[in-house]
CSV table of C-alpha atoms and ligand atoms in Angstrom, one decimal:
chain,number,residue,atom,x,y,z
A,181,UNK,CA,0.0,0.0,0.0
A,182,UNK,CA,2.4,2.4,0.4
A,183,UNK,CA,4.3,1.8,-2.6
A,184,UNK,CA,1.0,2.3,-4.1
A,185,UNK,CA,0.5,5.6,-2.5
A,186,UNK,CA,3.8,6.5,-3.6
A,187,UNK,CA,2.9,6.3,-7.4
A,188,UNK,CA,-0.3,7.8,-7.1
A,189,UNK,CA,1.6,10.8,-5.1
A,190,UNK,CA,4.1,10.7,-8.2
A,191,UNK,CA,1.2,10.8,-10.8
A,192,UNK,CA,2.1,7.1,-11.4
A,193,UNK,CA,-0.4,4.9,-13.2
A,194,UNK,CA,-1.5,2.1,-11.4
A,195,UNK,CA,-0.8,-1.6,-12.4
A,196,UNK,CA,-2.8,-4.8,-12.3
A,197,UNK,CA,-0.5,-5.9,-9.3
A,198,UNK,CA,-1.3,-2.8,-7.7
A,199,UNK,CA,-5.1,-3.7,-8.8
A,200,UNK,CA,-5.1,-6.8,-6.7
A,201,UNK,CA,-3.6,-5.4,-3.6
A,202,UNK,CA,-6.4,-2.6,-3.5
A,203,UNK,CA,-8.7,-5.3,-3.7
A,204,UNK,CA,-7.8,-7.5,-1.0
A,205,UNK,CA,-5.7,-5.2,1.1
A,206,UNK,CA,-7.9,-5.2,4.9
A,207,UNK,CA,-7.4,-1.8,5.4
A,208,UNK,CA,-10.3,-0.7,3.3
A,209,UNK,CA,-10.5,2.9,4.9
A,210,UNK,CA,-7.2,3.7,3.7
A,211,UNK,CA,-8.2,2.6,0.3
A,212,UNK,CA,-11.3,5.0,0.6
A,213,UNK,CA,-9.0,7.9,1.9
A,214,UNK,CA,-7.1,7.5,-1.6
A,215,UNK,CA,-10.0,7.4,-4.2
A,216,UNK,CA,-11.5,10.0,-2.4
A,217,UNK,CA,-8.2,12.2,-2.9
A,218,UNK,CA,-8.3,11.0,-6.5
A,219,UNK,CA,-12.1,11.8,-6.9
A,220,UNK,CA,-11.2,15.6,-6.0
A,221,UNK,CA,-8.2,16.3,-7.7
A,222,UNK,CA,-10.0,14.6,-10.9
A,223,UNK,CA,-13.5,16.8,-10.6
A,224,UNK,CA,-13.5,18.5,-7.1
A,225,UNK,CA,-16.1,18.3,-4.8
A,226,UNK,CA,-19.2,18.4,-7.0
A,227,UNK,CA,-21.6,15.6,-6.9
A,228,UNK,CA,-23.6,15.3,-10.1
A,229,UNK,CA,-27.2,13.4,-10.4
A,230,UNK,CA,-29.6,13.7,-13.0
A,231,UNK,CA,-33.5,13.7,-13.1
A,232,UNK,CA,-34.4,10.6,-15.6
A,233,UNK,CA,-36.4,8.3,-16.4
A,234,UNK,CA,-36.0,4.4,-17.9
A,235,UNK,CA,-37.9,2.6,-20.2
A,236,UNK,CA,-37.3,-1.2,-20.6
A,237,UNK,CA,-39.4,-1.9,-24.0
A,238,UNK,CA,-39.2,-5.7,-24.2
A,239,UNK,CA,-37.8,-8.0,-22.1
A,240,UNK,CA,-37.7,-11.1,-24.7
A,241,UNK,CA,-33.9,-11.8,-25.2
A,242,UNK,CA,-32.3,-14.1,-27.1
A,243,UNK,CA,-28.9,-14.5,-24.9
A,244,UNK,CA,-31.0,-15.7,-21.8
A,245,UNK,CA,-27.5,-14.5,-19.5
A,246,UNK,CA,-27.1,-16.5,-16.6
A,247,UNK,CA,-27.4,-13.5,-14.0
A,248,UNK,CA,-30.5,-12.0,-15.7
A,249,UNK,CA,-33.8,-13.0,-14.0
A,250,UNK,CA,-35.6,-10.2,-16.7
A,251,UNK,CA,-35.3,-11.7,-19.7
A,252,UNK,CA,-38.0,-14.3,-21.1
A,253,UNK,CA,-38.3,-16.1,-24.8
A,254,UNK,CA,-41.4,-15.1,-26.6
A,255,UNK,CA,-44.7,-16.2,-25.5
A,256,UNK,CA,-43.6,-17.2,-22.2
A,257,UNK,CA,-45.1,-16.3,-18.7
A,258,UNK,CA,-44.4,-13.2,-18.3
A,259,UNK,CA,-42.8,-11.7,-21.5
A,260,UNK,CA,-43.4,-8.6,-22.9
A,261,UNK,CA,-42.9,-5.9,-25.8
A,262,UNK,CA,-43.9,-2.4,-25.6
A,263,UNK,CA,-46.4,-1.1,-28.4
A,264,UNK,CA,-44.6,2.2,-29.8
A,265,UNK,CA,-47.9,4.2,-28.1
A,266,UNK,CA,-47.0,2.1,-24.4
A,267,UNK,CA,-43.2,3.4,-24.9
A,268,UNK,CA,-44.7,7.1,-26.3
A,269,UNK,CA,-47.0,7.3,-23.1
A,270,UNK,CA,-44.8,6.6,-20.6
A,271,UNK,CA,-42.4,9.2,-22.2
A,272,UNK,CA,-44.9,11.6,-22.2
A,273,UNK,CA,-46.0,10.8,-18.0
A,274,UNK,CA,-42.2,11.4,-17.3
A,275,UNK,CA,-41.8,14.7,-19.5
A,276,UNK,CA,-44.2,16.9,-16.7
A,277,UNK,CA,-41.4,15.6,-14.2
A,278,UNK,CA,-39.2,17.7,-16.3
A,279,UNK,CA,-36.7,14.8,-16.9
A,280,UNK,CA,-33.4,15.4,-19.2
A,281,UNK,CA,-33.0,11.7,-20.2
A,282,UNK,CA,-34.7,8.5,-21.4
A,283,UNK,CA,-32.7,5.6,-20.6
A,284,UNK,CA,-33.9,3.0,-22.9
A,285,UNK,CA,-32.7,-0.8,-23.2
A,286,UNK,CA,-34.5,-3.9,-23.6
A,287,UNK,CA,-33.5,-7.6,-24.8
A,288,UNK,CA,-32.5,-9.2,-27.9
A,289,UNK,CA,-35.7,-9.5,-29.2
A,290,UNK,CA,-35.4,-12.2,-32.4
A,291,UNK,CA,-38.4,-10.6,-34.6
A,292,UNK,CA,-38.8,-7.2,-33.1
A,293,UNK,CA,-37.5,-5.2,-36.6
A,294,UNK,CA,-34.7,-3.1,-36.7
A,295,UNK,CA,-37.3,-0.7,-38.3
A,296,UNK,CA,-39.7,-0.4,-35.1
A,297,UNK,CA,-36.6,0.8,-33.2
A,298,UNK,CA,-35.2,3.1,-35.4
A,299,UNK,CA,-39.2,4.7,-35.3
A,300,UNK,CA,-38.9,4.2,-31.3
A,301,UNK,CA,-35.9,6.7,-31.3
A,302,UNK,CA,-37.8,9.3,-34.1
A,303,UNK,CA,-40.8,9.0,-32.3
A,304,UNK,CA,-39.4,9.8,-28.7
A,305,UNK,CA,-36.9,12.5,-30.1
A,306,UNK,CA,-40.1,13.7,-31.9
A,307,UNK,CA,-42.1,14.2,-28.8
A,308,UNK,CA,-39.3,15.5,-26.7
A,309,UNK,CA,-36.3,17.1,-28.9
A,310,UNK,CA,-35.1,18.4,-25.7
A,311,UNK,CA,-34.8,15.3,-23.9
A,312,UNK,CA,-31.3,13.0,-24.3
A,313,UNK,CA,-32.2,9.3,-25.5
A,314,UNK,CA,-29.5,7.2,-24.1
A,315,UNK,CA,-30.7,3.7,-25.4
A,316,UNK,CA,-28.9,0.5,-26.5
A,317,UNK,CA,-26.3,-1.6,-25.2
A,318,UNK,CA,-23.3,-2.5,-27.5
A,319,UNK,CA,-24.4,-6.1,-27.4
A,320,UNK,CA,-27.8,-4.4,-28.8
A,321,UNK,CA,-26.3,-2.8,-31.4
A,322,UNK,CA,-24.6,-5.8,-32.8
A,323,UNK,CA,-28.1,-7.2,-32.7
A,324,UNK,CA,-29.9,-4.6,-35.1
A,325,UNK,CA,-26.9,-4.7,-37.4
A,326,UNK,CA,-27.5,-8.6,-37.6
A,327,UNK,CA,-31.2,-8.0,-38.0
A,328,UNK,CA,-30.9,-4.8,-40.4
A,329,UNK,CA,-27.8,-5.9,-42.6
A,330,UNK,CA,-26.2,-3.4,-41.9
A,331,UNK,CA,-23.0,-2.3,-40.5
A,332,UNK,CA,-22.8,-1.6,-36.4
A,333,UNK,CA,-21.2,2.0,-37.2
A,334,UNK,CA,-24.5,2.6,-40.2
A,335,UNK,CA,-26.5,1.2,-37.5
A,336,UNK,CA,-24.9,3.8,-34.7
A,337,UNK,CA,-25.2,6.7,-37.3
A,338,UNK,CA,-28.6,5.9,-38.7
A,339,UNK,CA,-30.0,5.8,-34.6
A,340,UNK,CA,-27.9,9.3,-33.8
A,341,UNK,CA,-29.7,10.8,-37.1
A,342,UNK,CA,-33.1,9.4,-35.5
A,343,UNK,CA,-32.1,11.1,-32.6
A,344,UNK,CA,-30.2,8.8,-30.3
A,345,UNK,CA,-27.8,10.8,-28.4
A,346,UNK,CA,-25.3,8.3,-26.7
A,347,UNK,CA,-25.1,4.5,-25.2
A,348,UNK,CA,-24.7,3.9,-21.8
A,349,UNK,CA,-22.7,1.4,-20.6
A,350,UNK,CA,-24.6,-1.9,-19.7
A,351,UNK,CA,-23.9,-5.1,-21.3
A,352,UNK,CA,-20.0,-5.3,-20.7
A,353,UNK,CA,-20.4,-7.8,-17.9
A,354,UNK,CA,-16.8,-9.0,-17.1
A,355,UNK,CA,-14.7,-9.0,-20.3
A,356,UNK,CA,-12.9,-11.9,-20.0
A,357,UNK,CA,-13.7,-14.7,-22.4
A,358,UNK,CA,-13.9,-17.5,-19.3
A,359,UNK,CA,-16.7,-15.5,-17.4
A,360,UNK,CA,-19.0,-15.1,-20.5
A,361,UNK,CA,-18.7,-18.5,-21.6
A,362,UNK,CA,-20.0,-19.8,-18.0
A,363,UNK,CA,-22.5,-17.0,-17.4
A,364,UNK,CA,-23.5,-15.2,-20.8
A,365,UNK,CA,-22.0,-18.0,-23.4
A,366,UNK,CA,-24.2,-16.2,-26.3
A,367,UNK,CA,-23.7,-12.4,-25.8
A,368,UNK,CA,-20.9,-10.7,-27.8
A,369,UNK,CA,-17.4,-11.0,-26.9
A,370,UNK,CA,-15.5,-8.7,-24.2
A,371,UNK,CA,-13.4,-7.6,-27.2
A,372,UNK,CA,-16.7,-6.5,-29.9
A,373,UNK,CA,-18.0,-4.6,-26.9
A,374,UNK,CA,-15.3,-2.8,-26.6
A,375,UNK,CA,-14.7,-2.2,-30.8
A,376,UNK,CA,-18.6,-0.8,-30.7
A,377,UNK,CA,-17.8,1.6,-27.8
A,378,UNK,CA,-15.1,2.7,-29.7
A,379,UNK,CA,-16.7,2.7,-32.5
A,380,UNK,CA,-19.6,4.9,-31.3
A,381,UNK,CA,-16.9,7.7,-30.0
A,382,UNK,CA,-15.6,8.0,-33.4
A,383,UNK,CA,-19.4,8.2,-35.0
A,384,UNK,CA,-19.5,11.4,-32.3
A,385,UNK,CA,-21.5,9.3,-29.2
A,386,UNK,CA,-20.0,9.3,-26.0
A,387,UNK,CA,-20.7,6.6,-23.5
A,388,UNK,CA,-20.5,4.6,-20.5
A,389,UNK,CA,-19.1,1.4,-19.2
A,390,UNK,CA,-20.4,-0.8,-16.6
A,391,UNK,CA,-18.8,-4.0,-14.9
A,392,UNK,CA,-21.0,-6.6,-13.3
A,393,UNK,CA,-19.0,-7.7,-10.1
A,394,UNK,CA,-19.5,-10.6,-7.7
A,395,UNK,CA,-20.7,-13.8,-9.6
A,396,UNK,CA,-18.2,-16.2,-11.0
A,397,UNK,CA,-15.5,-13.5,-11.8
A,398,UNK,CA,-12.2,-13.7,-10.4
A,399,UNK,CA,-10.5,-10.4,-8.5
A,400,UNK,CA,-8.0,-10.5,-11.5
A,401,UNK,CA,-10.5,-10.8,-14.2
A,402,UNK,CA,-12.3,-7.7,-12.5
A,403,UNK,CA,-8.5,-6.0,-12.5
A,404,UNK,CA,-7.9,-7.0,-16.0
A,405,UNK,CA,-11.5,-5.5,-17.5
A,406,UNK,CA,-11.0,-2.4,-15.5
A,407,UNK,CA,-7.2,-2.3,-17.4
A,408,UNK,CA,-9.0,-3.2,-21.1
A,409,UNK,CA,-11.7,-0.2,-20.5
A,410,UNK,CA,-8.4,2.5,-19.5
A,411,UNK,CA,-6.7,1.3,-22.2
A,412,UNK,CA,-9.9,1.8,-24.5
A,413,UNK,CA,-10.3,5.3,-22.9
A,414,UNK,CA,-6.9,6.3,-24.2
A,415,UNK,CA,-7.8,5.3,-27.8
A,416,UNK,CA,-10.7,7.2,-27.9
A,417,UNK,CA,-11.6,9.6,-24.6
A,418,UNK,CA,-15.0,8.5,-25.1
A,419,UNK,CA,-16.4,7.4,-22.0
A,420,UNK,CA,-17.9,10.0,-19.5
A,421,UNK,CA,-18.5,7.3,-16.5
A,422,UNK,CA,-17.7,4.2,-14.9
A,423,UNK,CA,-20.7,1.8,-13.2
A,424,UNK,CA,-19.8,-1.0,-11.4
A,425,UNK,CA,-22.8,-2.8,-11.1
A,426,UNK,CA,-23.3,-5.3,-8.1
A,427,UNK,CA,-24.6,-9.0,-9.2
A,428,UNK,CA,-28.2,-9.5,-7.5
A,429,UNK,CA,-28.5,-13.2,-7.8
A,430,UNK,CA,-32.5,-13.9,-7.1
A,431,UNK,CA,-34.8,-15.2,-9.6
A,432,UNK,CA,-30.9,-15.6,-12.0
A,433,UNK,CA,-29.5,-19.4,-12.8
A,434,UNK,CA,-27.0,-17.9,-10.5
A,435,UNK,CA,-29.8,-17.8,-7.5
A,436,UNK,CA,-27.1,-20.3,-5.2
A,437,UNK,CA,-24.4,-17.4,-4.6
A,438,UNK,CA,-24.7,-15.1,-2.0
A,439,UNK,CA,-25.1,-11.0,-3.2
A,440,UNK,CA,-22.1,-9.1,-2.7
A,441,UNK,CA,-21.4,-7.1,0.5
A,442,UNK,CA,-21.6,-3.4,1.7
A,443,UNK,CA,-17.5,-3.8,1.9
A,444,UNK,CA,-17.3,-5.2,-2.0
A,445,UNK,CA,-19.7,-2.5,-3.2
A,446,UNK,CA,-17.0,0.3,-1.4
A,447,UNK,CA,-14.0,-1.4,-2.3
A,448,UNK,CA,-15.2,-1.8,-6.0
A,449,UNK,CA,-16.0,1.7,-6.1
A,450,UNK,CA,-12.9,3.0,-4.4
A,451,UNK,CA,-10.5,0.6,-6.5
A,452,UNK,CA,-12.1,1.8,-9.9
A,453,UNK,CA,-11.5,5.1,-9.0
A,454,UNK,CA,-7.7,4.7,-8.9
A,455,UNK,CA,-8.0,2.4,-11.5
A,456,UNK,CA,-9.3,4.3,-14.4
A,457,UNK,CA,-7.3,7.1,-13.7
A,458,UNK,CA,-8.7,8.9,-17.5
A,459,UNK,CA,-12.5,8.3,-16.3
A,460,UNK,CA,-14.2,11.4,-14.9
A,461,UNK,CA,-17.0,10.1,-13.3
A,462,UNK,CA,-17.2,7.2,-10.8
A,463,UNK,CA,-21.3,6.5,-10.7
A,464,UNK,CA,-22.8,4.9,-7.2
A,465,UNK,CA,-25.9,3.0,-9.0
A,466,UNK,CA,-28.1,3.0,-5.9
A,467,UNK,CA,-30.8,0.9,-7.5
A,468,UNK,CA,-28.2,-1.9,-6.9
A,469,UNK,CA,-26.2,-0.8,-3.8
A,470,UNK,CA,-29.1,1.0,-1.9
A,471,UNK,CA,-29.3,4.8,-1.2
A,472,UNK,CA,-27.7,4.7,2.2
A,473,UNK,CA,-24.6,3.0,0.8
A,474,UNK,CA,-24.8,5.1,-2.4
A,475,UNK,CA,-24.3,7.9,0.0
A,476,UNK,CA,-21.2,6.2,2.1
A,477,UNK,CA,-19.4,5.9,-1.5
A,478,UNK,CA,-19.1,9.7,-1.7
A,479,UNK,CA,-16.4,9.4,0.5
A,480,UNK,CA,-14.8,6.6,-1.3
A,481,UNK,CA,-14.2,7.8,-5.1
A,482,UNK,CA,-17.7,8.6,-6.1
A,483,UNK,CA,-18.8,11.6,-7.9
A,484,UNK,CA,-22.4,10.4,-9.2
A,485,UNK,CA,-25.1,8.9,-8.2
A,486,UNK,CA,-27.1,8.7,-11.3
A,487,UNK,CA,-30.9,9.4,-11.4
A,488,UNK,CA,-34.3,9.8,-10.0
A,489,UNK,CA,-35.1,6.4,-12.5
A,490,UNK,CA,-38.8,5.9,-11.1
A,491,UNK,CA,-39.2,2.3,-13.0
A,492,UNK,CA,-36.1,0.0,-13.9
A,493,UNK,CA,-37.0,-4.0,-14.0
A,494,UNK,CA,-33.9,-5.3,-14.4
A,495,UNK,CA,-32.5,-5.1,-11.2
A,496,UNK,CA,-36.5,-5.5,-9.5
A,497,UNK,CA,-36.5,-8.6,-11.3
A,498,UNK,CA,-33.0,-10.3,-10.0
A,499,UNK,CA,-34.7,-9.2,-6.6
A,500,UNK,CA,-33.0,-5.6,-5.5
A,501,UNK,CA,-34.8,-3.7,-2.5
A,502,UNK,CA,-33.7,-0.9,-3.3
A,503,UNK,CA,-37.0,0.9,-4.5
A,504,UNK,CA,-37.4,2.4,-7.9
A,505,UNK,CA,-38.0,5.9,-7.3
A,506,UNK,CA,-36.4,8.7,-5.8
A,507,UNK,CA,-37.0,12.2,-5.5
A,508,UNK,CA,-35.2,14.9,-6.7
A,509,UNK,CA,-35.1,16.6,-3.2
A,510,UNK,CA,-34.1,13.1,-1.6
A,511,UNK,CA,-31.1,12.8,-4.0
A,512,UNK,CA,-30.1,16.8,-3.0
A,513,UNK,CA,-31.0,15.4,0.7
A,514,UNK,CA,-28.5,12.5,0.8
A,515,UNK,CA,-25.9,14.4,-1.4
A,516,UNK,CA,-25.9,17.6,0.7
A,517,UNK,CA,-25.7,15.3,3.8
A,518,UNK,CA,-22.3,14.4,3.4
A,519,UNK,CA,-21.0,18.4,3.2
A,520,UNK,CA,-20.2,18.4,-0.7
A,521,UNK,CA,-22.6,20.7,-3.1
A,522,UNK,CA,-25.8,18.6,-5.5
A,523,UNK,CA,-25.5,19.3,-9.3
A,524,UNK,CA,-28.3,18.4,-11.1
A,525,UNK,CA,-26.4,17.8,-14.6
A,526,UNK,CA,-27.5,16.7,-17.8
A,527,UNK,CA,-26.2,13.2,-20.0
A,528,UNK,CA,-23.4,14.9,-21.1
A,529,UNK,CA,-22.4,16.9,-17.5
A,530,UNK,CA,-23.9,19.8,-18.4
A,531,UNK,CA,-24.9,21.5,-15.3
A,532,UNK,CA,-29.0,21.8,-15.2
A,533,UNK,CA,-29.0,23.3,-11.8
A,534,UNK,CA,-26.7,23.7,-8.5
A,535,UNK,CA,-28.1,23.2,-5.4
A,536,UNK,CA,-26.3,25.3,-2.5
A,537,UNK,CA,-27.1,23.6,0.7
B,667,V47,O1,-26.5,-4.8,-18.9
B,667,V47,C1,-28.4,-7.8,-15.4
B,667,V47,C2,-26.8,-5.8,-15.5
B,667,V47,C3,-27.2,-3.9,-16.8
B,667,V47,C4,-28.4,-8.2,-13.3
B,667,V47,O2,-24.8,3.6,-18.4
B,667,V47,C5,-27.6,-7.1,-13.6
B,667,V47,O3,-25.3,5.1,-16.9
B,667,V47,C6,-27.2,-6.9,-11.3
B,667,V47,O4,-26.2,-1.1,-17.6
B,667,V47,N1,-27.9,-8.1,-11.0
B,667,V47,C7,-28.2,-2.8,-17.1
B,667,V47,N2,-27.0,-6.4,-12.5
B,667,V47,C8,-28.0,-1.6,-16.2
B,667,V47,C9,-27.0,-0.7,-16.7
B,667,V47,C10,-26.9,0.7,-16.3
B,667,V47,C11,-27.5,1.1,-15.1
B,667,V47,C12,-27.4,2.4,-14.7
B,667,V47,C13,-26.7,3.4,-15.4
B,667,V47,C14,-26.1,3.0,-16.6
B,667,V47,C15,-25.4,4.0,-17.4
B,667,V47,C16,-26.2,1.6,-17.0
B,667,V47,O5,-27.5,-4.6,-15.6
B,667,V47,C17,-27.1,-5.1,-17.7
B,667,V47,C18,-26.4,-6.1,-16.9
B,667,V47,O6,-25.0,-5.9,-17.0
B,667,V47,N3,-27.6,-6.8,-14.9
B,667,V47,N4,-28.9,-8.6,-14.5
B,667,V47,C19,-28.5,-8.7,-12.0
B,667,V47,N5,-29.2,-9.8,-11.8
């Protein structure tokens, strides 16, 4: 630890060795102290949320992932697709909650034309030009090209002239090739969600990355997918925030492993901050972790705490307590709480609002 500290008081980058001890060092505190040193000297003392909203418009997959208890094959108990009006109307609820962003993803749906989402986007970006659409994951992408014949970057650039203004991070589970063939054998490869990402940055979208921690993964194969998505970064500079998203195992194939702890959700947090030392934002997902502990990680490299969400089924369905709602003046409550200033920002960090407390 103290050589570690060392670099990072040099400017050093951190290696994967380095990785590993600032995952299984004891003195978790002391890891804490550092991220939260990085966290301020990378953005200062801002921490950013964002009033939005996501729509899940089918949950008929055709990867059926391991650790997802939302997905369903067609005409199965409990499967469903949207109607374009159903997606329309529950855009139009949110817009008198004067939301920034739709966050729309759904499953791999094997019939669902390319065509009907392509019109989702124009419809939605039709209704609310103002509002960002971040929709898709990368593995999604690859789907519609598959579907459309097209190419994943005509594909990217046909959804941004529909409207789509950026992909967020989900689908990138754990890179490494081992993981997905035990948990998500028929999703794309670490290494194409990685080229679309990239991809999308040079077609003008930024995006996100996520990692999905605490199932069969190893503590190097979390080091090394934090190391691919740095590397990735200094390609391209296209990704505005890091997720690590905690595995929920209920209702999942994966229902036998016990859900990660409040100690794993810090230390991932923490250790991703002085990991990706070319990320800006570090985002507490508290749908996952919980808004208490999504509070505790401000003062362990966390700059974000994402959104006031209202309805998200993914995580509901693998059994998170979390809730699904929270207000606007909650999120400024629990931010302002721990002495730091609440930014309500846009997608891109645009700064809607400052809250001084
Ligand atoms: O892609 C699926 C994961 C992701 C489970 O980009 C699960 O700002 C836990 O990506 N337990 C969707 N996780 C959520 C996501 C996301 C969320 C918030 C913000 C952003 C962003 C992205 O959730 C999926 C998958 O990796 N997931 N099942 C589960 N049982």
């Amino acid at each position: 630890m103290a050589t570690i500290e060392a670099k990072i008081g040099a400017g050093e980058r951190l290696s994967a060795a380095d990785g590993l001890t600032l995952l299984t060092t004891p003195d978790l505190l002391r890891v804490g102290r550092l991220a939260d040193e990085a966290r301020r000297r990378k953005v200062g003392d801002d921490v950013f949320f964002i009033n939005n909203r996501h729509i899940n418009h089918t949950n008929v997959c055709k990867n059926r992932c391991d650790f997802c208890a939302f997905s369903r094959d067609d005409g199965e108990e409990g499967a469903y697709t949207m109607s374009l009006e159903e997606v329309l109307d529950r855009a139009r609820s949110s817009l008198v909650e004067s939301i920034t962003e739709l966050h729309i993803v759904g499953g791999e749906h094997p019939d669902l034309p390319y065509s009907s989402i392509r019109e989702m986007i124009a419809e939605l970006h039709a209704l609310a030009p103002e509002v960002h659409l971040t929709a898709f994951t990368a593995s999604e992408i690859v789907h519609f090209a598959g579907q459309s014949g097209m190419t994943e970057e005509e594909v990217l650039l046909d959804l941004k002239a529909a409207g789509l203004g950026s992909l967020p991070g989900g689908g990138a589970e754990v890179f490494a090739r081992r993981v997905r063939d035990q948990v998500c054998a028929k999703k794309i490869s670490g290494e194409k969600w990685l080229d679309v990402h990239k991809l999308a940055h040079r077609c003008g979208l930024r995006t996100n990355a996520t990692m999905l921690y605490g199932h069969v993964e190893t503590l190097e194969e979390r080091i090394d997918h934090l190391l691919r998505l740095r590397d990735a970064q200094d390609e391209t500079g296209g990704f505005q925030a890091f997720i690590p998203l905690a595995f929920h195992p209920r209702n999942t194939k994966l229902s036998d492993l016990a859900p990660t702890t409040g100690v794993d959700d810090l230390r991932m947090l923490a250790v991703a901050r002085l990991m990706l030392d070319n990320f800006d934002h570090i985002k507490a997902y508290w749908v996952m972790i919980g808004l208490k502990l999504a509070q505790i990680s401000l003062f362990f490299g966390v700059d974000d705490v994402d959104g006031t969400i209202v309805e998200e089924t993914i995580t509901k369905a693998a059994g998170s307590e979390a809730g699904q709602a929270v207000s606007r003046n909650e999120l400024v409550r629990i931010i302002q709480d721990t002495g730091r200033a609440a930014v309500e920002r846009d997608t891109l960090y645009q700064v809607v609002r400052r809250y001084d407390s």
